Coordinates of C-alpha atoms in Angstrom, one line a residue:
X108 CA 0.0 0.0 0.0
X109 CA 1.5 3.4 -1.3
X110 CA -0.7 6.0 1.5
X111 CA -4.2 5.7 2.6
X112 CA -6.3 9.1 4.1
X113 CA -8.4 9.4 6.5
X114 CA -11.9 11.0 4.9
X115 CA -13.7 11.6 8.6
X116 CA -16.6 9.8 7.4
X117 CA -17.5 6.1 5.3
X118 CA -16.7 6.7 2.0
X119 CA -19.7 4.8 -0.7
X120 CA -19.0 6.8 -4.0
X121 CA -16.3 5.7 -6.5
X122 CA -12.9 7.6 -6.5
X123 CA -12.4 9.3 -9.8
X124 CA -8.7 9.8 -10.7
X125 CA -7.5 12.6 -13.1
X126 CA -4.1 14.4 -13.7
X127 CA -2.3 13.2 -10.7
X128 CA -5.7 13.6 -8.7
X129 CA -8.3 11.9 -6.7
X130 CA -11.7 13.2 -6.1
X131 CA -14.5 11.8 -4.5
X132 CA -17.3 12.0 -1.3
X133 CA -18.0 10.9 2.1
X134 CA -21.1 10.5 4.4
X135 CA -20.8 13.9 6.0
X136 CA -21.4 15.5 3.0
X137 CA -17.8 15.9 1.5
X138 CA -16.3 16.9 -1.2
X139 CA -12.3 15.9 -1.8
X140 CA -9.8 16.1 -4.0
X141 CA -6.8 14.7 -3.1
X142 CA -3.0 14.4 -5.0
X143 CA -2.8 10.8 -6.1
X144 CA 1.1 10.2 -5.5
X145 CA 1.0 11.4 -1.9
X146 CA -2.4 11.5 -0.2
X147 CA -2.5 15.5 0.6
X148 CA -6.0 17.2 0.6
X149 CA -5.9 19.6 -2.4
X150 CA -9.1 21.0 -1.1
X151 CA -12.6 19.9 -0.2
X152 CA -16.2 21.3 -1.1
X153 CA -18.5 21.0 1.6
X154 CA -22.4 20.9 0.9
X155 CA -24.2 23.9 2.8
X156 CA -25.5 23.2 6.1
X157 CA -29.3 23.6 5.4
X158 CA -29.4 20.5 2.8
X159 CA -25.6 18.5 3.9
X160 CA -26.3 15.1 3.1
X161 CA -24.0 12.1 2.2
X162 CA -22.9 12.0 -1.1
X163 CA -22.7 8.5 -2.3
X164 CA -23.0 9.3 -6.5
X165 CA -19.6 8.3 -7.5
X166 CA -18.2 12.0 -9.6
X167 CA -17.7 12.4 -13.2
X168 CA -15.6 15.0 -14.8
X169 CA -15.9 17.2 -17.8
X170 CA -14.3 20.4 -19.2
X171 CA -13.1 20.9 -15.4
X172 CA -16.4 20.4 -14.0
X173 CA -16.9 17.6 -11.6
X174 CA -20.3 16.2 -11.7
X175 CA -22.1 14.2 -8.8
X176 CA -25.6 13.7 -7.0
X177 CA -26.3 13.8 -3.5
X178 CA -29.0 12.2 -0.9
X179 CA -30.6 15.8 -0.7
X180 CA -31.6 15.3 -4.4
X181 CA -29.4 18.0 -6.0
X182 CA -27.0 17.2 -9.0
X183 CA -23.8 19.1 -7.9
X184 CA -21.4 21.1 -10.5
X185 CA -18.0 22.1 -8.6
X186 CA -15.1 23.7 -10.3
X187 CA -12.2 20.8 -10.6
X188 CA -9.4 23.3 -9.9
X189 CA -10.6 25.4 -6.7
X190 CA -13.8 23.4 -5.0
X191 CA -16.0 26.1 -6.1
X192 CA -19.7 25.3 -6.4
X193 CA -20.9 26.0 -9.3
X194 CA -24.3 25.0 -9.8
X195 CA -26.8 23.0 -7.1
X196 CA -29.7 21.5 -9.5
X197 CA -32.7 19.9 -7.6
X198 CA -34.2 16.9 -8.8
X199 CA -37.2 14.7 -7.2
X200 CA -35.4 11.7 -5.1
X201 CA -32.7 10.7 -3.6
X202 CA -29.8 11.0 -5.4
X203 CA -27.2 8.8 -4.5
X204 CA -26.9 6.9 -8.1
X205 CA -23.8 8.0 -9.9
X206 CA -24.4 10.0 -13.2
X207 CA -23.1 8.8 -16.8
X208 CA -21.8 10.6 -20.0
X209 CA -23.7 9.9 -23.3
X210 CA -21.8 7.9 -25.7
X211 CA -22.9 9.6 -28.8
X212 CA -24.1 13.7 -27.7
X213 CA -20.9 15.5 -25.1
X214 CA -23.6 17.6 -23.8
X215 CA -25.8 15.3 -22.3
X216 CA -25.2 13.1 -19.4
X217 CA -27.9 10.4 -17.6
X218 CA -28.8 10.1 -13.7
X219 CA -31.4 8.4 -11.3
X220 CA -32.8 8.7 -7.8
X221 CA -34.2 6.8 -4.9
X222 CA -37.9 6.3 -5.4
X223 CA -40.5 8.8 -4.6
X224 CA -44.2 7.7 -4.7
X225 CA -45.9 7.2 -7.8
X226 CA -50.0 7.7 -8.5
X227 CA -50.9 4.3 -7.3
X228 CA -48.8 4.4 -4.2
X229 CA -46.3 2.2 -5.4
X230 CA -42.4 3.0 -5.6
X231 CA -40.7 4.5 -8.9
X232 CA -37.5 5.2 -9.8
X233 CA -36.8 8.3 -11.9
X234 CA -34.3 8.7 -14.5
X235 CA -32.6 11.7 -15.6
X236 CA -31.0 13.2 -18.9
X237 CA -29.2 16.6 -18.1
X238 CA -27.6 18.8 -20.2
X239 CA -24.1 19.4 -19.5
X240 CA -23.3 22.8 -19.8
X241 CA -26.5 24.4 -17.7
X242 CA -27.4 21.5 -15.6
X243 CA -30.6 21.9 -16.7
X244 CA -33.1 18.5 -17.5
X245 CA -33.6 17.4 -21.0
X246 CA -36.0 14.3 -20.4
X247 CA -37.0 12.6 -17.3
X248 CA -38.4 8.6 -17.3
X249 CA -39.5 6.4 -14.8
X250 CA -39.7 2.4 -14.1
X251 CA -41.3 1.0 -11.1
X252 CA -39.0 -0.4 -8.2
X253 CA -36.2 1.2 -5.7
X254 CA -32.6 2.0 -6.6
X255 CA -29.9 2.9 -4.5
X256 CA -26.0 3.7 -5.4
X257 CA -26.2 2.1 -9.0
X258 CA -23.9 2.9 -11.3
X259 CA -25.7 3.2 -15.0
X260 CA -24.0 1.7 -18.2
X261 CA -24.4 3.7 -21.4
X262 CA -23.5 1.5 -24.7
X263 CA -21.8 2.2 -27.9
X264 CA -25.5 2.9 -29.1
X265 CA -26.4 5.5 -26.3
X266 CA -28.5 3.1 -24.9
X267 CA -28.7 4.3 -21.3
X268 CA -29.2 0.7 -18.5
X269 CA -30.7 1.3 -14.6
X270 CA -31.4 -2.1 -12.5
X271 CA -33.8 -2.3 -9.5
X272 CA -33.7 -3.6 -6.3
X273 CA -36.5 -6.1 -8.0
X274 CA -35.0 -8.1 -10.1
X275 CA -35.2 -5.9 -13.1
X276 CA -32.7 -4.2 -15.7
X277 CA -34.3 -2.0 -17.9
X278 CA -32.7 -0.5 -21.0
X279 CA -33.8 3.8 -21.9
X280 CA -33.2 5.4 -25.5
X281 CA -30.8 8.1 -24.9
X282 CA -32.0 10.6 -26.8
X283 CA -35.7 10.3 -26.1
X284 CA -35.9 8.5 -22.6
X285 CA -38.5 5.5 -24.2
X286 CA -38.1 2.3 -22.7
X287 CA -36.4 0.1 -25.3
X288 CA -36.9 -3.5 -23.1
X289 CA -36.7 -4.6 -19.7
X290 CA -35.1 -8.0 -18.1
X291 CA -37.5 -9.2 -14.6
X292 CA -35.5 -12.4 -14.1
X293 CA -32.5 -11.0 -12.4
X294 CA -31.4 -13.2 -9.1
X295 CA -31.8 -12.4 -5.5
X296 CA -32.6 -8.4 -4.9
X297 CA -31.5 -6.2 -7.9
X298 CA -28.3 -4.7 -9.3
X299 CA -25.8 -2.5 -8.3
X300 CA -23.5 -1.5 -10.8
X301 CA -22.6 -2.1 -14.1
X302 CA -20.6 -2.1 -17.9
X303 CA -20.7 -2.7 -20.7
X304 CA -17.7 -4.3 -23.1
X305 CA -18.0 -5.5 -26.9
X306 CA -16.0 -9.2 -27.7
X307 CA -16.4 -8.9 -31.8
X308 CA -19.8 -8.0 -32.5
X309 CA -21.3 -8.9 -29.6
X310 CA -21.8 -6.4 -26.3
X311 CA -22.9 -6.8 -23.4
X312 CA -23.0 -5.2 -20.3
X313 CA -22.2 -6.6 -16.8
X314 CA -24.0 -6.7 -13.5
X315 CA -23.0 -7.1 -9.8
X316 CA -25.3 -6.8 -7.0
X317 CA -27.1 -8.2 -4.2
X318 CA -26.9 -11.5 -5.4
X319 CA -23.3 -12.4 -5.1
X320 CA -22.6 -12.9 -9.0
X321 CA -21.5 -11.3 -11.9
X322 CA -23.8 -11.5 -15.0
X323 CA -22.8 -10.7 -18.7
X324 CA -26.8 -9.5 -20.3
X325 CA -26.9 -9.4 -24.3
X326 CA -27.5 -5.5 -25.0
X327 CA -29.8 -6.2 -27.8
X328 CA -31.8 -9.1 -26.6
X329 CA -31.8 -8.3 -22.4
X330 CA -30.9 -11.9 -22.4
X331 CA -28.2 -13.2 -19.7
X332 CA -25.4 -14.9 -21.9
X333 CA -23.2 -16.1 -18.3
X334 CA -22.7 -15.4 -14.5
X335 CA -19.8 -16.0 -12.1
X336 CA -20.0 -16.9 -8.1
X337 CA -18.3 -14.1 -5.7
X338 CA -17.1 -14.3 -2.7
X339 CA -20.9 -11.9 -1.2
X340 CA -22.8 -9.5 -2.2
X341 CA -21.5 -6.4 -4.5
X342 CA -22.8 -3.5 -3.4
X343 CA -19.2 -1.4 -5.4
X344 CA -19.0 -1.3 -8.5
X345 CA -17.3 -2.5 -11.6
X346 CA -14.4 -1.7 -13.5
X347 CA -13.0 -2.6 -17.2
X348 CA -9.2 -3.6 -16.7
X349 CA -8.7 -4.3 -20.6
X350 CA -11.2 -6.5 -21.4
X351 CA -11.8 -8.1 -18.0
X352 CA -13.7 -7.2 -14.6
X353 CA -12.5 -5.9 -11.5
X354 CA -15.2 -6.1 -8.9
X355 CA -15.1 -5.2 -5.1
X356 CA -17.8 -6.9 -2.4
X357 CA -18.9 -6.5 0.8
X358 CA -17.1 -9.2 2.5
X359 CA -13.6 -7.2 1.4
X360 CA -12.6 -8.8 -1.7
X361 CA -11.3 -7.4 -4.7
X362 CA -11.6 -9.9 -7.8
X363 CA -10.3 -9.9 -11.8
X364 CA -12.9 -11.6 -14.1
X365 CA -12.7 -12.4 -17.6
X366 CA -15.1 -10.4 -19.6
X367 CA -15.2 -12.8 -22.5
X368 CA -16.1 -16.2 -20.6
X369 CA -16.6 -15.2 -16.7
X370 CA -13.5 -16.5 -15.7
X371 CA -12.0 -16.2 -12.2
X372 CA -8.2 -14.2 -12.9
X373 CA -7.2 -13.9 -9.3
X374 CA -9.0 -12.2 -5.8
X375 CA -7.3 -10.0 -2.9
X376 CA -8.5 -9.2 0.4
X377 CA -7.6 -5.9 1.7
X378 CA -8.1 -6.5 5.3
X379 CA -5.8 -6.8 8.4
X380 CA -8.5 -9.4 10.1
X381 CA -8.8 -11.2 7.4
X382 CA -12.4 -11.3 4.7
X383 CA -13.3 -14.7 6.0
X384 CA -13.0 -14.1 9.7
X385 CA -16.1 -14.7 12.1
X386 CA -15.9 -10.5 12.4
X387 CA -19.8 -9.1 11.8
X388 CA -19.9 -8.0 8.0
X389 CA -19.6 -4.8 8.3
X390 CA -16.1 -4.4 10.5
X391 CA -14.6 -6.6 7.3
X392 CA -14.8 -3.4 5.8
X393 CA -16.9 -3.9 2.8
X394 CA -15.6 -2.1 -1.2
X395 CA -19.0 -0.3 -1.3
X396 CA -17.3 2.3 -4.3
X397 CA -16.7 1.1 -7.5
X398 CA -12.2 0.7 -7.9
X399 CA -10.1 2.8 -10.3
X400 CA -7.8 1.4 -12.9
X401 CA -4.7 4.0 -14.0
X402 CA -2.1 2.6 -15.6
X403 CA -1.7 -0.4 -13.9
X404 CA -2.6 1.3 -10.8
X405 CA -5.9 0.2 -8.7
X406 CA -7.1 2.6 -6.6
X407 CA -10.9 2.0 -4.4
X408 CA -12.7 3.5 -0.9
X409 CA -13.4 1.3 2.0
X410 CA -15.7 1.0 4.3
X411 CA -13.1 2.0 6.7
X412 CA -12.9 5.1 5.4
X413 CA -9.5 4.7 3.6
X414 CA -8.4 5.2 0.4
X415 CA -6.3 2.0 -0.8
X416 CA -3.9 1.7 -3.7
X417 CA -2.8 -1.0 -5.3
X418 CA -0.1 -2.5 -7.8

């Protein structure tokens, strides 16, 4: 381990690296960025008191502008550079799902909260396309269920893909927001996080969740094509490491997965006790943020609230 820092609060969102940086949020409704060779705080970007809430929604960056959600329901814009907010947009929910880029348009970008209540009293998700530049909403969609801290996949089509805790991935049009078709035979409790690869011309994307596996789904048909045993549940998400899958779960594991065949490439536990001691789950620190692949370089938030880097 190269330096670890102590955030003052559990850290759930993704760590986003960029130019020799690291940025993400805690529970106490913080903001870092961080230098990635020695741990420093740069500066952080705390949420004002009136509305501070955890921020979960792992960041993505843009023309210097660091884009992420938070459990108040605002989409926050803060300058890259200085920690400067620069625009608070409300939305209805809680929004603790990271955002995504568009594959196909640079100014629009997709997002989803926590379910409010819908007509008939049951629970909705909503889903989000913003534009990039104001902040402003382009199109908002719905689909019945709950979500909570999953990480959307956009495909080489600008098909936009949210999963609820309900056994369901459904798959959005981009541009317009219509539901293109929707898989409700997803094991245990839902999704969590996901990507999206292409092996010739196939794609597909991948799901982890609360149902201790990683699935490969065909992107055109919703259909799963395989799915590979972890060690528990994945409540982190999922990275591309050049064709494969690193994953994190919430019994401390970090595992490498072939993306072609589901494959087990090796696993690492990041614990001093050990991620099969009789310890209660959640002192075994569980990977609750999805890891970061830089050249070589892993990088992923603990439960703990560390920061750990890896080779």
């Amino acid at each position: 381990m190269n330096w670890e820092f102590d955030a003052g609060a559990w850290i759930e969102c993704g760590v986003l690296f960029d130019d020799n940086k690291v940025y993400f949020g805690n529970g106490n409704g913080q903001f870092f960025a961080l230098d990635a060779i020695t741990g420093e705080e740069i500066w952080v970007y705390t949420q004002p008191e009136s509305d501070r809430s955890a921020i979960n929604s792992s960041p993505i960056l843009l023309n210097d502008v660091l884009y992420f959600g938070s459990r108040s329901g605002h989409m926050n814009m803060v300058d890259k550079n200085t920690g400067e907010l620069i625009k608070r947009i409300e939305v209805n929910g809680d929004f603790h799902s990271p955002l995504a880029l568009s594959s196909k348009d640079t100014t629009r970008m997709y997002g989803a909260t926590a379910p409010s209540s819908s007509s008939d009293g049951e629970s909705e998700i909503n889903v989000y396309a913003f534009n990039v530049t104001t902040g402003e909403i382009i199109w908002e969609s719905s689909m019945p269920g709950t979500i909570y801290n999953y990480s959307p996949t956009v495909d080489s089509n600008d098909q936009v893909y949210y999963s609820s805790v309900g056994n369901a991935v459904t798959a959005f049009d981009g541009v317009t927001g219509d539901i293109l078709w929707e898989n409700m035979e997803l094991p245990g409790s839902g999704s969590r996080s996901s990507i999206s690869l292409s092996f010739g011309d196939e794609e597909y994307i991948y799901l982890s969740g609360f149902f201790a596996e990683l699935l490969a789904i065909s992107t055109s048909t919703g259909e799963i094509q395989w799915r590979t045993c972890l060690e528990f549940y994945s409540e982190g998400g999922i990275v591309d490491a050049n064709g494969d899958i690193v994953v994190g779960d919430y019994d401390g594991y970090i595992t490498k997965i072939s993306g072609e065949d589901g494959s087990i490439a090796w696993k690492y536990c990041h614990t001093e006790n050990g991620c099969d001691s009789i310890l209660p789950r959640p002192l075994r620190t569980a990977i609750q943020g999805p890891p970061v692949l830089v050249d070589n370089i892993l990088y992923f938030g603990s439960y703990d609230g560390n920061v750990y880097v890896l080779e």
